[in-house]
């Protein structure tokens, strides 16, 4: 089997439709997929038994909170007393006209765009390099992946120290090279803060891209390289014309993961800047957390959650329709 | 939908460390080998990647006065006091305990409930099978951030689980379930039908088959999803931030709070952070194959 997608799609063809097979299972106990003597009811009971714990957890801690967020978004509610001050869409109006939130959306989208524009070429370059038969390749691969394993918080605290104005190592290095760091430090200057956060995020997540691309490159059959080599292609030509096109599905899936991650960005920003300076690095997630927990504007937080979800969902859907569908079609 | 089309079980044959076709190439031609440029670049990558980590570890061996005088210097003399203070700090061990217990509970629940749910979705034929699977797939699209405020209210007020291990572990397990089910289902689907049929003929029940045949056979998959759930819980910040206070805090919270509380004590912060990194790094090194193949398996086309 090649993928879940294929498996999912193949199921109806491989087996008769669900209803029919249930009946078959009851009448002919020897049909694969049902133990002898098991009745329809017994099978249903077993399924229920197997699925209940997971569904209960999901219902309680995923579905219910999301539904409450939607409900909350229609009320003015400070977190105590009954939720009865229905305000219709006013919370949405307030969130969508709040320049802080609008900026937050822009920041999220900037990180989405930058990640793909910067981490994709960088990741590809490193993956192609690491795919060569160089000494210490295994060790190199482990090292590249180290930042990804660290908690965002821990990486953030170390970088916060590195980026300290005046006393931090980064400014020290830049000063020796002859670059004057900004007075307020990189994280304290509104024009630079978001870029600085992005640099740290790239440090943290580039390893994942490299790793996934490497896996993709290893799926390229050696014969293809050899054929290209025989035809007189140079190493770079081979990478560009043979390996890269075959990496397509891996790249597209990585970009999707990266996009979803960037839209949910919270930890790193909270640690490095807390959304500041002057809201220069707020994201949708930091906005809704500070509205909800620090200011007690639960209705506003609810509306912001819903907007975050809608943005993520629409982008995921668009991506699925416009980009990933090609892969699914390819697999057929 | 979405990324799941790419998901499939990862066997050891797919392991990144055993690339297919490791046929010996004729003379290490420039094609696969590395010139000085390649090694130079590799070195730069190592320096940039490990730099911050090494800076933190070495910084912990310096005094604050040393750090201010020369941010880029090496420890001179080596000071062990910072690390000693962290290791003898009962708070640190409390955070480590909380992180461990929460990660273990989260992992146990996610893996057990996950494999149970994945089993009928893989091995039974029934009408609601695909719709039910879609529920888990859609679950992937709900980030914790969307649900965080109502979750906070639900856990602290309605369930009275605020500031407890279970209060964090239960929702974390719930959010880990979609990935778990989606990764495990293809593992279970790949089991040969003959094994089950043989067991049925021998009189085994469905549940018996699940426990004694399916579970042992998908053990590698269980380890992969277990490690992913454990690492996610170990590194989690947002949910613990809202739910845990004081001596119930986890390591990431402890590190973050320590660094704001004692911001003047840079050396102490670096020592604390470095020690807090160790468990994740050790786990990663021990489980590298599993984590890597799990992640790669999730994306490979």
Coordinates of C-alpha atoms in Angstrom, one line a residue:
Chain A
X1 CA 0.0 0.0 0.0
X2 CA 1.3 3.4 -0.8
X3 CA -0.6 5.8 1.4
X4 CA -3.6 6.3 3.5
X5 CA -5.2 8.3 0.8
X6 CA -4.9 5.4 -1.6
X7 CA -6.1 3.1 1.1
X8 CA -9.1 5.2 1.9
X9 CA -10.0 5.6 -1.7
X10 CA -9.4 1.9 -2.4
X11 CA -11.6 0.6 0.4
X12 CA -15.0 0.9 -1.3
X13 CA -13.6 -0.9 -4.4
X14 CA -12.0 -3.6 -2.4
X15 CA -15.0 -4.4 -0.3
X16 CA -18.7 -4.0 -1.0
X17 CA -20.4 -1.0 0.6
X18 CA -20.6 -0.9 4.3
X19 CA -24.2 -1.9 4.6
X20 CA -23.9 -4.8 2.3
X21 CA -20.9 -6.3 4.0
X22 CA -22.6 -6.0 7.4
X23 CA -25.4 -8.2 6.2
X24 CA -23.0 -10.6 4.6
X25 CA -21.1 -10.8 7.8
X26 CA -24.2 -11.8 9.6
X27 CA -25.3 -14.4 7.1
X28 CA -22.0 -15.9 6.1
X29 CA -19.8 -16.0 9.1
X30 CA -16.8 -17.0 6.9
X31 CA -16.7 -13.7 5.2
X32 CA -13.3 -12.0 6.0
X33 CA -13.5 -9.3 8.5
X34 CA -15.9 -11.0 10.9
X35 CA -15.2 -13.8 13.2
X36 CA -17.5 -16.8 12.9
X37 CA -20.7 -16.6 14.8
X38 CA -20.5 -12.8 15.3
X39 CA -23.8 -11.1 14.7
X40 CA -24.4 -7.7 13.4
X41 CA -25.2 -6.5 16.9
X42 CA -22.2 -8.0 18.4
X43 CA -20.1 -6.3 15.8
X44 CA -21.7 -3.0 16.5
X45 CA -21.1 -3.4 20.2
X46 CA -17.4 -4.2 19.6
X47 CA -17.0 -1.2 17.4
X48 CA -18.6 1.1 20.0
X49 CA -16.4 -0.4 22.7
X50 CA -13.3 0.3 20.7
X51 CA -14.1 3.8 19.6
X52 CA -15.8 5.2 22.7
X53 CA -12.8 6.2 24.7
X54 CA -11.3 8.2 21.8
X55 CA -14.5 9.8 20.7
X56 CA -15.4 10.8 24.3
X57 CA -12.0 12.5 24.7
X58 CA -12.3 14.3 21.4
X59 CA -15.9 15.3 22.2
X60 CA -15.1 16.7 25.6
X61 CA -11.7 18.4 25.0
X62 CA -11.8 19.2 21.3
X63 CA -15.3 19.6 20.0
X64 CA -17.0 21.0 23.0
X65 CA -14.4 23.7 23.6
X66 CA -14.5 24.7 20.0
X67 CA -18.3 24.9 20.0
X68 CA -18.1 27.0 23.2
X69 CA -15.6 29.3 21.6
X70 CA -18.2 29.9 18.8
X71 CA -21.0 30.4 21.4
X72 CA -18.8 32.7 23.5
X73 CA -18.1 34.9 20.5
X74 CA -21.7 36.0 20.4
X75 CA -21.8 37.3 24.0
X76 CA -20.2 40.0 26.0
X77 CA -18.9 38.0 28.9
X78 CA -16.2 38.8 31.4
X79 CA -15.7 35.2 32.6
X80 CA -18.1 35.2 35.5
X81 CA -21.8 35.1 36.0
X82 CA -24.3 33.8 33.4
X83 CA -23.5 34.3 29.7
X84 CA -26.6 36.3 28.8
X85 CA -25.5 39.5 27.3
X86 CA -26.0 38.5 23.6
X87 CA -24.3 41.0 21.3
X88 CA -24.7 39.3 18.0
X89 CA -21.8 39.9 15.7
X90 CA -20.5 42.9 17.6
X91 CA -17.5 41.0 18.9
X92 CA -16.5 40.1 15.4
X93 CA -17.0 43.6 14.3
X94 CA -14.7 44.7 17.1
X95 CA -12.0 42.1 16.4
X96 CA -12.0 42.7 12.7
X97 CA -11.8 46.5 13.1
X98 CA -9.1 46.3 15.8
X99 CA -5.9 47.3 14.2
X100 CA -3.9 45.1 16.6
X101 CA -5.8 42.1 15.4
X102 CA -5.5 43.0 11.8
X103 CA -1.8 43.5 12.3
X104 CA -1.7 40.1 14.0
X105 CA -3.2 38.5 10.9
X106 CA -0.7 40.3 8.7
X107 CA 2.1 39.0 11.0
X108 CA 0.9 35.5 10.8
X109 CA 0.6 35.7 7.0
X110 CA 4.1 37.3 6.8
X111 CA 5.5 34.4 8.7
X112 CA 3.7 31.9 6.5
X113 CA 5.1 33.6 3.4
X114 CA 8.6 34.1 4.7
X115 CA 8.9 30.5 5.9
X116 CA 8.1 29.2 2.5
X117 CA 10.3 31.8 0.7
X118 CA 13.3 31.3 2.9
X119 CA 13.1 27.9 4.5
X120 CA 12.2 26.1 1.3
X121 CA 15.3 27.0 -0.8
X122 CA 17.6 26.8 2.3
X123 CA 16.2 23.4 3.3
X124 CA 16.5 22.1 -0.2
X125 CA 20.1 23.3 -0.5
X126 CA 21.0 21.6 2.8
X127 CA 19.1 18.4 2.0
X128 CA 20.9 18.1 -1.4
X129 CA 24.2 18.7 0.3
X130 CA 23.6 16.2 3.1
X131 CA 22.4 13.6 0.5
X132 CA 26.0 13.5 -0.8
X133 CA 28.2 10.7 0.4
X134 CA 30.3 12.9 2.8
X135 CA 32.0 11.8 5.9
X136 CA 30.0 12.2 9.1
X137 CA 26.7 12.4 7.3
X138 CA 24.8 10.6 10.0
X139 CA 26.1 12.8 12.7
X140 CA 25.4 15.9 10.6
X141 CA 21.8 14.8 10.1
X142 CA 21.4 14.3 13.8
X143 CA 22.8 17.8 14.5
X144 CA 20.6 19.6 12.0
X145 CA 17.6 18.1 13.7
X146 CA 18.5 19.1 17.3
X147 CA 16.8 22.5 17.4
X148 CA 13.5 20.9 16.3
X149 CA 13.5 18.6 19.3
X150 CA 14.0 21.3 21.8
X151 CA 10.9 23.0 23.3
X152 CA 10.0 26.2 21.6
X153 CA 10.2 27.8 25.0
X154 CA 13.7 26.6 25.8
X155 CA 15.0 27.6 22.4
X156 CA 13.3 30.9 22.9
X157 CA 14.9 31.6 26.3
X158 CA 18.3 30.8 24.9
X159 CA 17.8 33.1 21.9
X160 CA 16.4 35.8 24.2
X161 CA 19.7 35.8 26.0
X162 CA 21.7 35.7 22.8
X163 CA 19.7 38.7 21.6
X164 CA 20.0 40.8 24.7
X165 CA 20.7 44.4 23.8
X166 CA 24.4 45.4 24.5
X167 CA 25.3 42.3 26.6
X168 CA 24.2 39.6 24.2
X169 CA 26.5 37.5 22.0
X170 CA 24.8 38.4 18.7
X171 CA 25.4 42.2 19.2
X172 CA 28.9 41.5 20.3
X173 CA 29.6 39.5 17.1
X174 CA 27.9 42.1 14.9
X175 CA 29.9 44.9 16.5
X176 CA 33.2 43.1 15.8
X177 CA 32.2 42.7 12.2
X178 CA 31.4 46.4 12.1
X179 CA 27.6 46.4 12.1
X180 CA 26.0 48.7 14.6
X181 CA 23.1 47.0 16.3
X182 CA 19.9 49.0 16.9
X183 CA 19.7 50.9 20.2
X184 CA 16.8 49.0 21.6
X185 CA 18.1 45.6 20.5
X186 CA 16.7 43.4 17.8
X187 CA 13.7 42.4 19.7
X188 CA 13.0 45.9 21.1
X189 CA 12.9 47.6 17.7
X190 CA 9.4 47.4 16.2
X191 CA 10.7 47.3 12.6
X192 CA 13.0 44.5 13.3
X193 CA 11.2 42.4 15.9
X194 CA 9.1 40.3 13.6
X195 CA 12.1 39.5 11.3
X196 CA 14.1 38.6 14.4
X197 CA 11.4 36.2 15.5
X198 CA 11.4 34.7 12.1
X199 CA 15.1 34.1 12.1
X200 CA 14.8 32.2 15.4
X201 CA 11.9 30.2 14.0
X202 CA 14.0 29.3 11.0
X203 CA 16.8 28.2 13.2
X204 CA 14.3 26.0 15.1
X205 CA 12.4 24.5 12.2
X206 CA 14.8 24.3 9.3
X207 CA 15.9 20.9 10.5
X208 CA 12.5 19.5 10.0
X209 CA 12.4 20.7 6.4
X210 CA 15.9 19.2 5.7
X211 CA 14.9 15.9 7.2
X212 CA 11.7 15.6 5.2
X213 CA 13.4 16.6 2.0
X214 CA 16.2 14.2 2.6
X215 CA 13.7 11.4 2.9
X216 CA 12.2 12.5 -0.4
X217 CA 15.6 12.6 -2.0
X218 CA 16.3 9.0 -0.8
X219 CA 13.2 7.9 -2.6
X220 CA 14.7 9.0 -5.9
X221 CA 16.0 5.8 -7.5
X222 CA 19.8 5.6 -8.0
X223 CA 19.3 4.6 -11.6
X224 CA 17.9 8.0 -12.4
X225 CA 21.1 9.7 -11.2
X226 CA 23.2 7.2 -13.0
X227 CA 21.3 7.7 -16.2
X228 CA 21.7 11.5 -15.9
X229 CA 25.3 11.0 -15.2
X230 CA 25.8 8.9 -18.2
X231 CA 24.1 11.5 -20.3
X232 CA 26.7 13.9 -19.2
X233 CA 24.7 16.0 -16.8
X234 CA 26.6 17.8 -14.1
X235 CA 25.8 17.3 -10.4
X236 CA 23.8 20.5 -10.2
X237 CA 21.9 19.8 -13.4
X238 CA 21.0 16.4 -12.0
X239 CA 19.8 17.8 -8.8
X240 CA 17.7 20.4 -10.5
X241 CA 16.2 18.4 -13.3
X242 CA 16.0 14.9 -11.8
X243 CA 15.8 15.2 -8.0
X244 CA 13.8 18.4 -7.5
X245 CA 10.8 17.5 -9.7
X246 CA 10.5 14.1 -7.9
X247 CA 10.5 16.0 -4.6
X248 CA 7.3 17.8 -5.5
X249 CA 4.9 15.9 -3.2
X250 CA 7.3 16.1 -0.2
X251 CA 7.7 19.9 -0.7
X252 CA 4.0 20.5 -1.0
X253 CA 3.2 18.6 2.1
X254 CA 6.0 20.3 4.1
X255 CA 4.7 23.7 2.9
X256 CA 1.3 22.7 4.2
X257 CA 2.6 21.7 7.6
X258 CA 4.7 24.9 7.8
X259 CA 1.7 27.0 6.9
X260 CA -0.5 25.5 9.6
X261 CA 2.3 25.9 12.1
X262 CA 2.8 29.5 11.2
X263 CA -0.8 30.4 11.6
X264 CA -0.9 29.0 15.1
X265 CA 2.3 30.6 16.2
X266 CA 2.3 31.4 19.9
X267 CA 5.1 30.0 22.1
X268 CA 8.1 31.6 20.5
X269 CA 6.5 35.0 20.3
X270 CA 5.2 34.9 23.8
X271 CA 8.8 34.1 25.1
X272 CA 10.7 36.4 22.9
X273 CA 8.6 39.6 22.8
X274 CA 5.2 38.8 24.4
X275 CA 3.7 40.4 21.2
X276 CA 5.6 43.6 21.6
X277 CA 7.2 46.1 21.1
X278 CA 4.2 48.2 20.4
X279 CA 2.3 45.1 19.1
X280 CA 4.8 44.6 16.4
X281 CA 4.9 40.8 16.8
X282 CA 1.3 39.9 17.9
X283 CA -0.1 36.9 16.3
X284 CA -3.7 35.7 16.3
X285 CA -2.9 33.3 19.0
X286 CA -1.2 35.8 21.3
X287 CA -4.0 38.2 20.7
X288 CA -6.7 35.8 21.8
X289 CA -4.8 34.5 24.8
X290 CA -4.1 38.0 26.1
X291 CA -7.7 39.1 25.5
X292 CA -9.0 36.1 27.2
X293 CA -6.7 35.6 30.2
X294 CA -5.3 39.0 30.8
X295 CA -8.2 41.3 30.1
X296 CA -11.0 38.9 30.6
X297 CA -12.7 39.7 27.3
X298 CA -13.9 36.2 26.7
X299 CA -16.3 37.2 23.9
X300 CA -13.5 39.0 22.0
X301 CA -11.2 36.0 22.6
X302 CA -14.0 33.7 21.3
X303 CA -14.5 35.8 18.1
X304 CA -10.7 35.9 17.5
X305 CA -10.5 32.1 17.9
X306 CA -13.2 31.6 15.3
X307 CA -11.4 34.0 12.9
X308 CA -8.2 32.1 13.5
X309 CA -9.9 28.8 12.8
X310 CA -11.6 30.1 9.7
X311 CA -8.4 31.6 8.3
X312 CA -6.6 28.3 9.0
X313 CA -9.4 26.2 7.6
X314 CA -9.8 28.3 4.4
X315 CA -6.1 28.3 3.7
X316 CA -5.9 24.5 4.3
X317 CA -8.9 24.0 2.0
X318 CA -7.5 26.2 -0.7
X319 CA -4.1 24.5 -0.4
X320 CA -5.8 21.2 -0.7
X321 CA -7.8 22.1 -3.7
X322 CA -5.1 24.1 -5.6
X323 CA -1.9 22.3 -4.7
X324 CA -2.2 19.0 -2.9
X325 CA -4.9 17.6 -5.3
X326 CA -2.2 17.3 -7.9
X327 CA -0.4 14.7 -5.7
X328 CA -3.5 12.7 -5.1
X329 CA -4.2 12.7 -8.8
X330 CA -0.6 11.7 -9.5
X331 CA -1.0 8.7 -7.3
X332 CA -3.7 7.1 -9.3
Chain B
X1 CA -7.8 15.3 3.1
X2 CA -4.8 17.4 3.5
X3 CA -1.6 15.8 4.6
X4 CA -3.1 12.5 5.3
X5 CA -3.0 11.4 1.7
X6 CA 0.7 11.1 2.2
X7 CA 0.6 9.0 5.4
X8 CA 1.6 5.5 5.5
X9 CA 3.2 3.1 7.8
X10 CA 7.0 3.3 8.0
X11 CA 8.8 0.1 8.1
X12 CA 12.4 -0.3 8.8
X13 CA 13.0 -0.5 5.1
X14 CA 12.1 3.1 5.0
X15 CA 14.4 4.0 7.7
X16 CA 16.4 7.1 6.7
X17 CA 19.6 5.4 7.8
X18 CA 19.3 2.5 5.5
X19 CA 18.7 4.3 2.2
X20 CA 17.7 2.0 -0.6
X21 CA 20.2 1.2 -3.2
X22 CA 23.3 1.6 -1.2
X23 CA 25.1 0.0 -4.1
X24 CA 28.8 0.9 -4.1
X25 CA 29.4 3.7 -6.6
X26 CA 32.4 3.5 -8.9
X27 CA 35.2 5.5 -7.4
X28 CA 33.9 8.2 -5.1
X29 CA 33.3 10.5 -8.0
X30 CA 32.4 14.2 -7.5
X31 CA 28.8 13.0 -8.0
X32 CA 28.2 11.7 -4.5
X33 CA 31.3 12.8 -2.6
X34 CA 32.1 16.1 -1.0
X35 CA 34.7 18.7 -1.9
X36 CA 36.1 21.4 0.4
X37 CA 33.1 23.6 -0.4
X38 CA 30.6 21.0 0.8
X39 CA 32.6 20.3 4.0
X40 CA 32.9 24.1 4.6
X41 CA 29.1 24.5 4.2
X42 CA 28.5 21.5 6.4
X43 CA 30.7 23.0 9.1
X44 CA 28.9 26.4 8.9
X45 CA 25.6 24.6 9.3
X46 CA 26.8 22.7 12.4
X47 CA 28.2 25.9 13.9
X48 CA 24.9 27.9 13.3
X49 CA 22.8 25.0 14.5
X50 CA 24.7 24.1 17.6
X51 CA 26.0 27.6 18.4
X52 CA 23.1 28.7 20.6
X53 CA 23.0 25.4 22.4
X54 CA 26.7 25.4 23.1
X55 CA 26.6 29.0 24.1
X56 CA 23.9 28.1 26.7
X57 CA 25.8 25.2 28.0
X58 CA 29.1 27.1 28.3
X59 CA 27.4 30.2 29.6
X60 CA 26.2 28.1 32.5
X61 CA 29.8 27.5 33.4
X62 CA 30.6 31.2 33.6
X63 CA 29.8 33.9 36.1
X64 CA 27.5 36.8 35.3
X65 CA 30.5 39.1 35.6
X66 CA 32.4 37.0 33.0
X67 CA 29.3 37.1 30.7
X68 CA 29.1 40.9 30.8
X69 CA 32.8 41.5 30.4
X70 CA 33.1 39.3 27.3
X71 CA 29.9 37.8 25.9
X72 CA 31.8 35.7 23.4
X73 CA 34.5 34.4 25.8
X74 CA 35.0 30.9 27.1
X75 CA 34.5 30.1 30.8
X76 CA 37.6 31.3 32.7
X77 CA 37.7 30.0 35.3
X78 CA 35.0 27.4 34.9
X79 CA 32.3 28.0 37.5
X80 CA 30.1 25.0 38.4
X81 CA 28.0 26.9 41.0
X82 CA 25.2 27.8 38.5
X83 CA 24.6 24.1 37.6
X84 CA 24.9 23.1 41.3
X85 CA 22.3 25.6 42.2
X86 CA 19.9 24.2 39.6
X87 CA 20.4 20.6 40.5
X88 CA 20.0 21.3 44.2
X89 CA 16.9 23.4 43.6
X90 CA 13.9 21.4 44.7
X91 CA 11.7 23.5 42.4
X92 CA 13.6 22.2 39.4
X93 CA 13.0 18.6 40.4
X94 CA 9.3 19.4 41.0
X95 CA 9.0 20.8 37.5
X96 CA 10.8 17.8 36.0
X97 CA 8.4 15.4 37.9
X98 CA 5.3 17.3 36.7
X99 CA 6.6 17.3 33.1
X100 CA 7.3 13.5 33.3
X101 CA 4.0 12.5 34.9
X102 CA 2.0 14.7 32.5
X103 CA 3.9 13.3 29.5
X104 CA 3.5 9.7 30.6
X105 CA -0.3 10.1 31.3
X106 CA -0.8 11.9 28.0
X107 CA 1.2 9.3 26.0
X108 CA -0.6 6.3 27.7
X109 CA -4.1 7.7 27.1
X110 CA -3.3 8.8 23.5
X111 CA -1.8 5.5 22.5
X112 CA -4.3 3.3 24.2
X113 CA -7.4 5.2 23.1
X114 CA -5.8 5.8 19.7
X115 CA -5.0 2.2 18.8
X116 CA -8.4 1.1 20.0
X117 CA -10.1 3.6 17.8
X118 CA -7.8 2.8 14.8
X119 CA -8.5 -0.9 15.0
X120 CA -12.1 -1.1 13.9
X121 CA -11.4 1.8 11.5
X122 CA -8.9 -0.5 9.9
X123 CA -10.2 -4.0 10.3
X124 CA -14.0 -3.8 10.3
X125 CA -16.4 -3.2 7.5
X126 CA -19.2 -1.0 8.5
X127 CA -21.2 1.9 7.0
X128 CA -19.9 4.7 9.2
X129 CA -16.3 3.7 8.9
X130 CA -15.1 6.4 6.6
X131 CA -17.2 9.2 8.1
X132 CA -15.8 8.2 11.5
X133 CA -12.3 8.3 10.2
X134 CA -13.0 11.7 8.8
X135 CA -13.8 12.9 12.3
X136 CA -10.2 12.2 13.3
X137 CA -8.8 13.7 10.2
X138 CA -10.8 16.9 10.7
X139 CA -9.5 16.9 14.3
X140 CA -6.0 17.6 12.9
X141 CA -7.3 21.0 11.7
X142 CA -8.2 22.2 15.1
X143 CA -5.2 23.9 16.8
X144 CA -5.2 24.0 20.6
X145 CA -5.1 27.8 20.3
X146 CA -8.6 27.9 18.9
X147 CA -10.1 26.0 21.9
X148 CA -7.8 27.3 24.6
X149 CA -10.0 29.8 26.4
X150 CA -13.1 27.5 26.7
X151 CA -10.7 24.6 27.6
X152 CA -9.4 26.7 30.4
X153 CA -12.9 27.4 31.7
X154 CA -14.0 23.7 31.2
X155 CA -11.0 22.3 33.1
X156 CA -10.7 24.8 35.9
X157 CA -14.4 25.5 36.6
X158 CA -16.6 22.7 35.3
X159 CA -14.2 19.8 36.0
X160 CA -12.3 21.2 38.9
X161 CA -9.1 19.9 37.3
X162 CA -7.2 23.2 37.2
X163 CA -3.6 23.0 38.4
X164 CA -3.6 19.2 38.3
X165 CA -1.7 16.6 36.2
X166 CA -4.9 15.2 34.7
X167 CA -6.2 18.6 33.8
X168 CA -3.4 19.0 31.3
X169 CA -2.9 15.4 30.3
X170 CA -6.5 14.7 29.3
X171 CA -6.9 17.6 26.7
X172 CA -3.3 17.0 25.5
X173 CA -4.2 13.3 24.8
X174 CA -7.4 14.4 23.1
X175 CA -5.4 16.7 20.8
X176 CA -2.8 14.0 20.1
X177 CA -5.5 11.5 19.1
X178 CA -6.1 12.6 15.5
X179 CA -2.4 12.1 14.7
X180 CA -2.2 8.8 16.5
X181 CA -5.3 7.4 14.8
X182 CA -4.2 8.6 11.4
X183 CA -0.7 7.2 11.7
X184 CA -1.8 3.9 13.2
X185 CA -4.7 3.0 10.9
X186 CA -2.5 2.2 7.9
X187 CA -0.3 0.1 10.2
X188 CA -3.3 -2.0 11.2
X189 CA -4.6 -2.1 7.6
X190 CA -1.4 -3.6 6.5
X191 CA -1.7 -6.7 8.7
X192 CA -2.3 -9.8 6.7
X193 CA -5.9 -11.0 6.8
X194 CA -4.9 -14.6 7.1
X195 CA -3.5 -14.1 10.6
X196 CA -6.9 -13.0 11.9
X197 CA -8.8 -15.7 10.0
X198 CA -6.5 -18.4 11.5
X199 CA -7.1 -17.0 15.0
X200 CA -10.9 -17.0 14.4
X201 CA -10.8 -20.6 13.3
X202 CA -8.9 -21.4 16.5
X203 CA -11.9 -19.8 18.3
X204 CA -10.4 -16.4 19.2
X205 CA -12.8 -13.5 19.7
X206 CA -12.4 -10.1 18.1
X207 CA -11.0 -8.6 21.2
X208 CA -8.7 -11.5 21.7
X209 CA -7.4 -11.0 18.2
X210 CA -6.9 -7.3 18.9
X211 CA -4.9 -8.0 22.0
X212 CA -2.9 -11.0 21.1
X213 CA -2.3 -10.6 17.4
X214 CA -2.9 -7.0 16.2
X215 CA -1.3 -5.1 19.1
X216 CA 2.1 -7.0 19.1
X217 CA 2.3 -6.7 15.4
X218 CA 1.8 -2.9 15.3
X219 CA 4.2 -2.3 18.2
X220 CA 6.6 -0.3 16.1
X221 CA 3.8 2.0 15.1
X222 CA 2.8 2.3 18.8
X223 CA 6.3 3.3 19.7
X224 CA 6.3 6.0 17.0
X225 CA 3.1 7.6 18.0
X226 CA 4.0 7.2 21.6
X227 CA 7.3 9.1 21.1
X228 CA 5.5 11.9 19.2
X229 CA 2.9 12.3 21.9
X230 CA 5.5 12.3 24.6
X231 CA 7.7 14.9 23.0
X232 CA 4.7 17.1 22.2
X233 CA 3.6 17.0 25.8
X234 CA 7.1 17.5 27.1
X235 CA 7.5 20.6 25.0
X236 CA 4.0 22.0 25.4
X237 CA 3.6 25.5 26.7
X238 CA 0.3 27.1 26.0
X239 CA -2.0 24.7 27.8
X240 CA 0.2 24.3 30.9
X241 CA 0.7 28.1 30.9
X242 CA -3.0 28.6 31.4
X243 CA -3.7 25.7 33.7
X244 CA -0.7 25.2 36.0
X245 CA 0.7 27.5 38.7
X246 CA 3.3 27.4 41.4
X247 CA 4.6 24.0 42.2
X248 CA 2.5 22.2 39.6
X249 CA 4.4 23.9 36.7
X250 CA 6.2 21.9 34.1
X251 CA 9.8 22.5 32.9
X252 CA 9.0 24.8 30.0
X253 CA 7.0 27.0 32.4
X254 CA 9.7 26.8 35.0
X255 CA 12.3 27.8 32.5
X256 CA 10.3 30.7 31.1
X257 CA 9.4 32.0 34.6
X258 CA 12.9 31.6 35.9
X259 CA 14.2 33.6 33.0
X260 CA 11.8 36.5 33.7
X261 CA 12.1 36.3 37.4
X262 CA 15.9 36.2 37.6
X263 CA 16.6 38.1 34.3
X264 CA 19.7 39.7 35.9
X265 CA 21.2 36.3 36.6
X266 CA 22.0 35.4 33.0
X267 CA 24.4 32.6 33.9
X268 CA 21.8 31.0 36.2
X269 CA 19.2 31.2 33.5
X270 CA 21.5 29.6 30.9
X271 CA 22.4 26.8 33.4
X272 CA 18.7 26.2 34.1
X273 CA 17.8 26.1 30.4
X274 CA 20.7 23.8 29.5
X275 CA 19.8 21.3 32.1
X276 CA 16.1 21.5 31.0
X277 CA 17.2 20.6 27.5
X278 CA 18.9 17.4 28.5
X279 CA 15.9 15.1 28.9
X280 CA 14.5 16.0 25.4
X281 CA 17.9 15.6 23.8
X282 CA 18.5 12.2 25.4
X283 CA 15.1 11.0 24.5
X284 CA 15.7 12.2 20.9
X285 CA 19.0 10.5 20.6
X286 CA 17.7 7.3 22.0
X287 CA 14.5 7.4 19.9
X288 CA 16.0 9.2 16.8
X289 CA 15.0 6.4 14.4
X290 CA 11.5 6.3 15.6
X291 CA 10.9 10.1 15.6
X292 CA 12.5 10.6 12.3
X293 CA 10.8 7.8 10.5
X294 CA 7.5 8.8 12.1
X295 CA 7.8 12.3 10.8
X296 CA 9.1 11.3 7.4
X297 CA 6.4 8.6 7.1
X298 CA 3.9 11.3 7.7
X299 CA 5.0 13.3 4.7
X300 CA 6.5 10.9 2.2
X301 CA 4.4 10.7 -1.0

